[in-house]
């Protein structure tokens, strides 16, 4: 595809009541539009371009540039078409001599303070020159000798884009994008009249509140805000539509590139306006932090070694695959079929994940396949399946436009899911309210134009007590939806009897949760009676010993109040990685075949047995922690790991490393020699998202196409490598292409029956289920009835975690993600994002810091029952007393050195969010370790 | 209160005792059935065998409810329909 230029209608579409329309005539062309549509937009829909500078269809009309003037028959003056709504019967002229004269004059004034040798105009990234032609300005009568801004200095402090005030026309598109789209309000116009300038506060961009989402760059009509890559590489020549590979929002991007084949270079990633998940917005990771894909650390050739103490030897693909096949078969011959297994990755495509589970089930001959969702959202799968009958969120992101009350718990969207976080903030500015249940005072508690109705600082480990108290208060005050419970749910009386118990009252749970009863009751009242209420949650819910119970508790709350089964409501897990949903859907769990069907079901096994010509084991396989335990126990000796750094991301690092050391053959497939590769015998190079062809499924169940921007840098696609391993082990596996893999998925999995690459290419994206009952997909689940029939209410008895504070370990550690880094940092640490977050820090409340003699910047040692590590302290009143917080983006931090083996009772999801620790001023020289790490990453950081 | 997992617990014992904590609010037989069904649904056979070995050895550190749930296995008294229900996780 050549460069894809999306049409700009100048003003946003209008959400008019059905049938409310206006028919207008513009330059002789009749056009009918929804009532309230601007003349500018109507003109564009009629194929007429009206010149504009301050207008763009992602922003509300502003009416400042005075270029879009028109004449209206019977009207006075020359109104701005961007701020003039269409009225039925209106007759508009966009090209009269009067408006042409006015536009020429205005354009001359703009050009009098615009560089004559504008580099952006030369590149084609500035609209000024084209507008000069359009408006007929051949020369500037005013000259350039007068006062101007042409010598203003460029702000190059941001690593990804420059601000050149000389090219700026102060149209305010950037300021409005920052406020309306991103919701950060970092930019403003300082000064008046000629002194008006765009500024990120009294500092430069890097030091400002700017979050580098790129909305301002995208909105800028000139070259004033431009990507550095555009300046250094020049304009792109073609576009590839694809999907971001960071968080579970799943933003659609236009990869704008130069060259073809191996010579392909990405010039920039521009969010796609028609992207169903992001609708043209982006964050600093997806928009800019893609450079890791071409980082010098990429390992591009297969490598092997006999012992983990040996040096790596580069070998051919053939030799590496033969060694894997021989090694795995030898282990099975000696120790049994179940002595090997595989781990699939939420970073990989559905098609890549599907073939991994197929390799394990068909070639390995067992069910020892698991996925990294084990350590994040496996309780979501368990809890929502148990209550609703399907393992997924209930809404699309757009549903929030109908939400009146949000309950946000255990998630920090403005950092971890930033594009959806911006959407939440926009809805809050429109008048919705938010209840935040979080140990920390996150940005959605209070930030510019955001003030939570209630911040409930729930103590880590007590979520279930909290959610039970919410339900108790609602029932106690008669706010539950009796009709919904009667018509849509089962086990109602059992649940009501349970929840009415005095032990669940806000007053009884206050001491445990730390939430004042009156505040909790007020929040419960708001949730139950404030209109459409929607729950959004993250790993602060799932990564607990009662993670699955808490997910069921959230489902209870939604059902109790009838907030499920329509737009604006629901239970919505914010998935951590790009394809968590998909990797679970594809049969990665050791007890389920694709589509969440248990392996014990003969009719389901029969589908695959007849197609794959193998016998599938009817009993569950090993989960990841079971694999580790079995390895230490001596019965599990071979592991294939796709794109997950288990040595860094899984809990109790010492235990994981002992398990990996105990294995005879560890195969790692990844972009980089990660921490797990230290224990590997075979390393297979993986492909970045820019090289993949397939699909990701985001948190909305939306299947998005991932298209190859460039050929695989390692010579093979990952699905091919998996097929070759299976084939070398004696089970032939071949596909013509990833589309054929999706065809097999659709043919064998009822919820994907209507999915194909061809349909996705035609539709843009689709949300499963896609089948005969829902041929175009399912944005909202459980409408009319739940997937399982009746929604199941479940008594969610609070069982305190066994990980409790003591005099020796008096603080609770909880963990999270920061905006500019991502998970274990393998990608983002290899981009300039690290300049904002060069190390993990430990946030500690001033009172806790004071009694320990800790000040911001001190290196402190943090010890738990299983290990200790050291970090730099940040004293912060965002924390509540008794709770400390850190991120886990840097290996040197070793956050999982201190996390325990505790896990969710149902799924073994680790209890990352609750670790009893003590923090002391460190006597160790951690700085040296940190400097060593940053030196390793080289000049790109 | 201290961390509840005894250091000498095997992984199977630890997981089994997590299930005990999750279900022990139920009447004893119902709880034993729920635990047995969960184990049938999610545990790989060698883990079940390891737990049974501990039971046969008369390990006194095992919670009686976990021992009782294992008897449902021995008796084949598992709700297969519930095992086959979609579960996720």
CSV table of C-alpha atoms in Angstrom, one decimal, chain A residues 263-596:
chain,number,residue,atom,x,y,z
A,263,UNK,CA,15.8,-2.5,3.4
A,264,UNK,CA,12.5,-1.5,5.1
A,265,UNK,CA,12.8,1.3,7.6
A,266,UNK,CA,10.1,2.5,9.9
A,267,UNK,CA,9.8,6.2,9.7
A,268,UNK,CA,7.0,6.6,12.2
A,269,UNK,CA,4.0,4.9,13.8
A,270,UNK,CA,0.8,6.9,13.5
A,271,UNK,CA,-2.3,5.8,15.3
A,272,UNK,CA,-5.1,4.9,12.9
A,273,UNK,CA,-8.3,6.9,13.2
A,274,UNK,CA,-10.4,3.9,12.2
A,275,UNK,CA,-8.7,1.6,14.8
A,276,UNK,CA,-11.6,0.2,16.8
A,277,UNK,CA,-9.7,0.2,20.1
A,278,UNK,CA,-7.9,3.5,20.0
A,279,UNK,CA,-9.7,5.6,17.4
A,280,UNK,CA,-6.6,7.6,16.4
A,281,UNK,CA,-4.9,7.9,19.8
A,282,UNK,CA,-1.7,6.4,21.1
A,283,UNK,CA,0.7,6.4,24.0
A,284,UNK,CA,4.5,6.9,24.3
A,285,UNK,CA,5.2,3.2,24.0
A,286,UNK,CA,3.1,2.4,20.9
A,287,UNK,CA,3.7,5.7,19.2
A,288,UNK,CA,7.4,6.0,19.7
A,289,UNK,CA,9.1,3.0,21.5
A,290,UNK,CA,9.4,0.6,18.6
A,291,UNK,CA,13.1,1.0,18.2
A,292,UNK,CA,13.9,-2.1,20.2
A,293,UNK,CA,12.9,-4.1,17.1
A,294,UNK,CA,16.0,-3.0,15.4
A,295,UNK,CA,18.2,-2.8,18.5
A,296,UNK,CA,21.7,-4.2,18.3
A,297,UNK,CA,20.9,-6.6,21.1
A,298,UNK,CA,18.5,-8.5,18.8
A,299,UNK,CA,19.8,-12.1,18.5
A,300,UNK,CA,19.3,-13.1,14.9
A,301,UNK,CA,20.7,-16.6,14.7
A,302,UNK,CA,20.0,-19.8,16.4
A,303,UNK,CA,22.5,-20.8,19.1
A,304,UNK,CA,23.2,-24.0,21.1
A,305,UNK,CA,25.4,-25.1,23.9
A,306,UNK,CA,25.8,-28.4,25.8
A,307,UNK,CA,25.8,-26.9,29.3
A,308,UNK,CA,24.6,-23.5,30.6
A,309,UNK,CA,28.1,-22.9,31.7
A,310,UNK,CA,29.4,-23.1,28.1
A,311,UNK,CA,29.6,-20.3,25.6
A,312,UNK,CA,26.9,-20.1,22.9
A,313,UNK,CA,27.7,-21.6,19.5
A,314,UNK,CA,25.9,-20.1,16.4
A,315,UNK,CA,24.4,-22.9,14.4
A,316,UNK,CA,22.0,-23.3,11.4
A,317,UNK,CA,18.3,-23.5,11.9
A,318,UNK,CA,18.4,-27.1,10.8
A,319,UNK,CA,21.0,-28.0,13.4
A,320,UNK,CA,19.2,-26.2,16.2
A,321,UNK,CA,15.8,-27.8,15.4
A,322,UNK,CA,17.4,-31.2,15.1
A,323,UNK,CA,19.0,-30.8,18.5
A,324,UNK,CA,15.7,-29.8,20.1
A,325,UNK,CA,13.8,-32.7,18.5
A,326,UNK,CA,16.5,-35.2,19.5
A,327,UNK,CA,16.8,-33.8,23.0
A,328,UNK,CA,13.1,-33.7,23.7
A,329,UNK,CA,12.6,-37.2,22.4
A,330,UNK,CA,15.5,-38.5,24.4
A,331,UNK,CA,14.1,-37.0,27.6
A,332,UNK,CA,10.7,-38.6,26.8
A,333,UNK,CA,12.3,-42.0,26.1
A,334,UNK,CA,14.0,-41.9,29.4
A,335,UNK,CA,11.5,-40.1,31.7
A,336,UNK,CA,8.2,-40.5,30.0
A,337,UNK,CA,5.9,-38.5,27.7
A,338,UNK,CA,5.1,-36.0,30.3
A,339,UNK,CA,8.7,-35.0,31.0
A,340,UNK,CA,8.6,-32.1,28.6
A,341,UNK,CA,6.3,-29.1,27.9
A,342,UNK,CA,5.9,-25.7,26.5
A,343,UNK,CA,5.0,-22.1,27.4
A,344,UNK,CA,3.3,-19.9,24.9
A,345,UNK,CA,3.5,-16.1,25.0
A,346,UNK,CA,0.9,-13.3,25.2
A,347,UNK,CA,3.4,-11.3,23.1
A,348,UNK,CA,2.8,-13.6,20.1
A,349,UNK,CA,0.0,-13.8,17.6
A,350,UNK,CA,-3.0,-16.1,18.0
A,351,UNK,CA,-1.7,-18.2,15.2
A,352,UNK,CA,1.8,-18.6,16.8
A,353,UNK,CA,0.2,-19.5,20.1
A,354,UNK,CA,-2.2,-22.0,18.5
A,355,UNK,CA,0.6,-23.9,16.9
A,356,UNK,CA,2.6,-24.1,20.2
A,357,UNK,CA,-0.3,-25.7,22.0
A,358,UNK,CA,-0.8,-28.0,19.0
A,359,UNK,CA,2.9,-28.9,19.0
A,360,UNK,CA,2.6,-29.8,22.7
A,361,UNK,CA,-0.6,-31.8,22.4
A,362,UNK,CA,0.1,-33.5,19.1
A,363,UNK,CA,3.9,-33.8,18.9
A,364,UNK,CA,4.9,-33.9,22.6
A,365,UNK,CA,1.8,-36.0,23.3
A,366,UNK,CA,0.8,-34.3,26.5
A,367,UNK,CA,-1.1,-31.3,27.8
A,368,UNK,CA,1.9,-29.6,29.4
A,369,UNK,CA,1.3,-26.3,27.8
A,370,UNK,CA,0.7,-23.1,29.7
A,371,UNK,CA,1.0,-19.4,29.0
A,372,UNK,CA,2.2,-16.3,30.7
A,373,UNK,CA,-1.4,-15.4,31.5
A,374,UNK,CA,-0.8,-17.8,34.3
A,375,UNK,CA,0.9,-15.0,36.2
A,376,UNK,CA,-1.5,-12.2,35.3
A,377,UNK,CA,-5.1,-12.8,34.3
A,378,UNK,CA,-5.7,-16.6,34.8
A,379,UNK,CA,-8.1,-15.7,37.7
A,380,UNK,CA,-10.1,-13.6,35.2
A,381,UNK,CA,-10.6,-16.7,33.1
A,382,UNK,CA,-11.7,-18.7,36.1
A,383,UNK,CA,-13.9,-16.2,37.8
A,384,UNK,CA,-15.8,-14.9,34.7
A,385,UNK,CA,-16.3,-18.4,33.4
A,386,UNK,CA,-17.6,-19.6,36.7
A,387,UNK,CA,-20.1,-16.7,37.0
A,388,UNK,CA,-21.0,-15.7,33.4
A,389,UNK,CA,-19.9,-18.7,31.4
A,390,UNK,CA,-17.1,-17.1,29.3
A,391,UNK,CA,-13.6,-16.1,30.0
A,392,UNK,CA,-13.5,-12.6,28.8
A,393,UNK,CA,-14.5,-9.0,29.5
A,394,UNK,CA,-18.1,-8.1,28.8
A,395,UNK,CA,-17.8,-4.8,26.8
A,396,UNK,CA,-16.0,-2.9,24.1
A,397,UNK,CA,-14.0,0.2,25.1
A,398,UNK,CA,-16.6,2.5,23.5
A,399,UNK,CA,-19.1,1.3,26.0
A,400,UNK,CA,-17.6,3.7,28.5
A,401,UNK,CA,-19.3,6.6,26.6
A,402,UNK,CA,-22.6,5.4,28.2
A,403,UNK,CA,-21.1,4.9,31.7
A,404,UNK,CA,-22.2,7.1,34.5
A,405,UNK,CA,-20.1,5.5,37.3
A,406,UNK,CA,-16.8,3.7,37.0
A,407,UNK,CA,-15.5,1.4,39.7
A,408,UNK,CA,-11.8,1.1,39.1
A,409,UNK,CA,-9.9,-1.4,41.2
A,410,UNK,CA,-6.4,-2.8,41.0
A,411,UNK,CA,-5.6,-1.0,37.8
A,412,UNK,CA,-3.8,2.2,36.9
A,413,UNK,CA,-4.9,2.9,33.4
A,414,UNK,CA,-3.2,6.2,32.9
A,415,UNK,CA,0.2,4.4,33.2
A,416,UNK,CA,-0.6,0.8,32.2
A,417,UNK,CA,-3.3,1.2,29.6
A,418,UNK,CA,-2.8,4.9,28.7
A,419,UNK,CA,-5.1,5.1,25.6
A,420,UNK,CA,-8.0,3.7,27.5
A,421,UNK,CA,-7.0,5.9,30.5
A,422,UNK,CA,-7.4,8.9,28.3
A,423,UNK,CA,-10.8,7.7,27.3
A,424,UNK,CA,-11.8,7.3,30.9
A,425,UNK,CA,-10.6,10.9,31.7
A,426,UNK,CA,-12.6,12.2,28.8
A,427,UNK,CA,-15.8,10.6,30.1
A,428,UNK,CA,-15.0,11.9,33.5
A,429,UNK,CA,-14.7,15.4,32.1
A,430,UNK,CA,-18.1,14.9,30.5
A,431,UNK,CA,-19.6,14.3,34.0
A,432,UNK,CA,-19.2,10.6,34.8
A,433,UNK,CA,-18.0,9.8,38.3
A,434,UNK,CA,-15.3,7.4,39.4
A,435,UNK,CA,-14.7,5.3,42.5
A,436,UNK,CA,-11.0,4.2,42.8
A,437,UNK,CA,-10.1,1.3,45.1
A,438,UNK,CA,-6.4,1.2,45.2
A,439,UNK,CA,-3.7,1.3,47.9
A,440,UNK,CA,-2.1,4.2,46.1
A,441,UNK,CA,-3.4,7.6,45.2
A,442,UNK,CA,-3.1,7.0,41.5
A,443,UNK,CA,-3.7,9.8,38.9
A,444,UNK,CA,-7.3,8.9,38.4
A,445,UNK,CA,-7.9,9.8,42.1
A,446,UNK,CA,-6.8,13.4,41.4
A,447,UNK,CA,-5.2,15.0,38.4
A,448,UNK,CA,-6.1,17.9,36.2
A,449,UNK,CA,-9.9,17.9,35.6
A,450,UNK,CA,-10.2,14.6,37.4
A,451,UNK,CA,-11.4,14.1,41.0
A,452,UNK,CA,-12.6,10.7,42.1
A,453,UNK,CA,-15.9,10.7,44.0
A,454,UNK,CA,-14.3,8.2,46.4
A,455,UNK,CA,-10.8,6.9,46.9
A,456,UNK,CA,-10.9,3.7,48.9
A,457,UNK,CA,-7.4,2.9,49.9
A,458,UNK,CA,-7.9,-0.9,50.2
A,459,UNK,CA,-5.1,-2.7,52.0
A,460,UNK,CA,-3.3,-5.2,49.8
A,461,UNK,CA,-4.7,-8.7,50.3
A,462,UNK,CA,-8.2,-7.6,51.5
A,463,UNK,CA,-10.0,-7.1,48.2
A,464,UNK,CA,-12.6,-9.8,48.8
A,465,UNK,CA,-13.5,-8.3,52.2
A,466,UNK,CA,-13.9,-5.0,50.4
A,467,UNK,CA,-16.1,-6.3,47.6
A,468,UNK,CA,-18.3,-8.2,50.0
A,469,UNK,CA,-18.7,-5.1,52.0
A,470,UNK,CA,-19.9,-3.2,48.9
A,471,UNK,CA,-22.4,-6.0,48.1
A,472,UNK,CA,-23.5,-6.0,51.8
A,473,UNK,CA,-24.1,-2.3,51.9
A,474,UNK,CA,-26.1,-2.4,48.7
A,475,UNK,CA,-28.3,-5.3,49.9
A,476,UNK,CA,-28.5,-3.7,53.4
A,477,UNK,CA,-29.9,-0.5,51.9
A,478,UNK,CA,-32.2,-2.2,49.5
A,479,UNK,CA,-30.4,-1.0,46.4
A,480,UNK,CA,-30.1,-4.4,44.7
A,481,UNK,CA,-31.9,-5.0,41.4
A,482,UNK,CA,-34.5,-7.6,42.5
A,483,UNK,CA,-36.0,-8.0,39.0
A,484,UNK,CA,-32.6,-8.7,37.4
A,485,UNK,CA,-31.7,-11.2,40.1
A,486,UNK,CA,-35.0,-13.0,39.6
A,487,UNK,CA,-34.9,-13.1,35.8
A,488,UNK,CA,-31.2,-13.5,35.0
A,489,UNK,CA,-29.4,-15.2,37.9
A,490,UNK,CA,-29.2,-18.4,40.0
A,491,UNK,CA,-28.3,-19.1,43.6
A,492,UNK,CA,-29.8,-15.7,44.5
A,493,UNK,CA,-31.1,-16.6,48.0
A,494,UNK,CA,-27.9,-18.5,48.9
A,495,UNK,CA,-25.9,-15.4,48.0
A,496,UNK,CA,-28.2,-12.9,49.7
A,497,UNK,CA,-28.1,-15.0,52.9
A,498,UNK,CA,-24.3,-15.1,52.7
A,499,UNK,CA,-23.8,-11.4,51.9
A,500,UNK,CA,-26.2,-10.2,54.6
A,501,UNK,CA,-23.9,-11.8,57.2
A,502,UNK,CA,-22.6,-9.3,59.7
A,503,UNK,CA,-19.1,-10.3,59.0
A,504,UNK,CA,-19.4,-8.7,55.5
A,505,UNK,CA,-20.6,-5.3,56.7
A,506,UNK,CA,-18.5,-2.3,56.0
A,507,UNK,CA,-18.3,-1.7,59.7
A,508,UNK,CA,-17.0,-5.2,60.3
A,509,UNK,CA,-14.5,-5.1,57.5
A,510,UNK,CA,-13.2,-1.6,58.1
A,511,UNK,CA,-10.3,-2.7,60.4
A,512,UNK,CA,-9.2,-5.3,57.8
A,513,UNK,CA,-9.5,-3.3,54.6
A,514,UNK,CA,-8.6,0.1,56.0
A,515,UNK,CA,-11.6,1.7,54.3
A,516,UNK,CA,-13.8,3.8,56.6
A,517,UNK,CA,-17.3,2.2,56.6
A,518,UNK,CA,-19.1,5.5,55.9
A,519,UNK,CA,-17.0,6.1,52.8
A,520,UNK,CA,-17.5,2.6,51.6
A,521,UNK,CA,-21.2,2.8,52.0
A,522,UNK,CA,-21.3,6.1,50.1
A,523,UNK,CA,-19.3,4.5,47.3
A,524,UNK,CA,-21.7,1.5,47.3
A,525,UNK,CA,-24.7,3.8,47.0
A,526,UNK,CA,-23.1,5.6,44.1
A,527,UNK,CA,-22.3,2.4,42.3
A,528,UNK,CA,-25.8,1.0,42.8
A,529,UNK,CA,-27.8,4.1,42.1
A,530,UNK,CA,-25.7,6.4,40.0
A,531,UNK,CA,-26.9,5.2,36.6
A,532,UNK,CA,-24.9,2.9,34.4
A,533,UNK,CA,-22.0,1.5,36.5
A,534,UNK,CA,-19.0,-0.3,34.9
A,535,UNK,CA,-16.2,-2.1,36.6
A,536,UNK,CA,-12.6,-1.9,35.3
A,537,UNK,CA,-9.9,-3.9,37.0
A,538,UNK,CA,-6.4,-5.1,36.5
A,539,UNK,CA,-3.7,-7.2,38.2
A,540,UNK,CA,-4.4,-5.6,41.6
A,541,UNK,CA,-7.4,-7.9,41.6
A,542,UNK,CA,-6.0,-11.1,40.1
A,543,UNK,CA,-2.6,-11.4,41.6
A,544,UNK,CA,-3.7,-12.4,45.0
A,545,UNK,CA,-4.3,-15.7,46.8
A,546,UNK,CA,-8.0,-14.9,46.4
A,547,UNK,CA,-7.7,-13.5,42.8
A,548,UNK,CA,-10.3,-15.8,41.4
A,549,UNK,CA,-12.6,-15.2,44.3
A,550,UNK,CA,-12.3,-11.5,43.8
A,551,UNK,CA,-13.2,-11.7,40.1
A,552,UNK,CA,-16.3,-13.6,41.2
A,553,UNK,CA,-16.9,-10.9,43.7
A,554,UNK,CA,-16.8,-8.3,41.0
A,555,UNK,CA,-19.3,-10.4,38.9
A,556,UNK,CA,-21.5,-10.6,42.0
A,557,UNK,CA,-21.5,-6.9,42.3
A,558,UNK,CA,-22.4,-6.3,38.7
A,559,UNK,CA,-25.2,-8.9,38.8
A,560,UNK,CA,-26.5,-7.7,42.1
A,561,UNK,CA,-27.2,-4.2,40.6
A,562,UNK,CA,-28.2,-5.3,37.1
A,563,UNK,CA,-25.1,-3.7,35.7
A,564,UNK,CA,-24.4,-6.3,33.0
A,565,UNK,CA,-25.7,-7.1,29.6
A,566,UNK,CA,-25.9,-3.7,28.0
A,567,UNK,CA,-23.8,-0.7,26.9
A,568,UNK,CA,-22.2,1.4,29.7
A,569,UNK,CA,-21.9,-1.3,32.3
A,570,UNK,CA,-20.1,-4.7,32.7
A,571,UNK,CA,-17.0,-6.3,34.2
A,572,UNK,CA,-13.9,-5.3,32.2
A,573,UNK,CA,-10.5,-6.8,32.8
A,574,UNK,CA,-7.8,-4.5,31.5
A,575,UNK,CA,-5.4,-7.1,30.1
A,576,UNK,CA,-1.7,-6.5,30.7
A,577,UNK,CA,-0.2,-7.7,27.4
A,578,UNK,CA,-1.2,-7.3,23.8
A,579,UNK,CA,-2.5,-10.8,23.4
A,580,UNK,CA,-3.4,-12.1,26.8
A,581,UNK,CA,-6.9,-12.7,25.7
A,582,UNK,CA,-5.9,-14.4,22.6
A,583,UNK,CA,-3.3,-16.7,24.1
A,584,UNK,CA,-5.9,-17.9,26.6
A,585,UNK,CA,-8.5,-18.3,23.8
A,586,UNK,CA,-6.1,-20.4,21.8
A,587,UNK,CA,-5.9,-23.4,24.2
A,588,UNK,CA,-2.8,-22.4,26.0
A,589,UNK,CA,-4.1,-23.6,29.4
A,590,UNK,CA,-3.1,-27.2,30.3
A,591,UNK,CA,-6.6,-28.3,31.0
A,592,UNK,CA,-8.4,-26.7,28.0
A,593,UNK,CA,-8.4,-27.0,24.2
A,594,UNK,CA,-9.0,-23.8,22.2
A,595,UNK,CA,-12.2,-22.0,23.1
A,596,UNK,CA,-12.0,-23.0,26.8
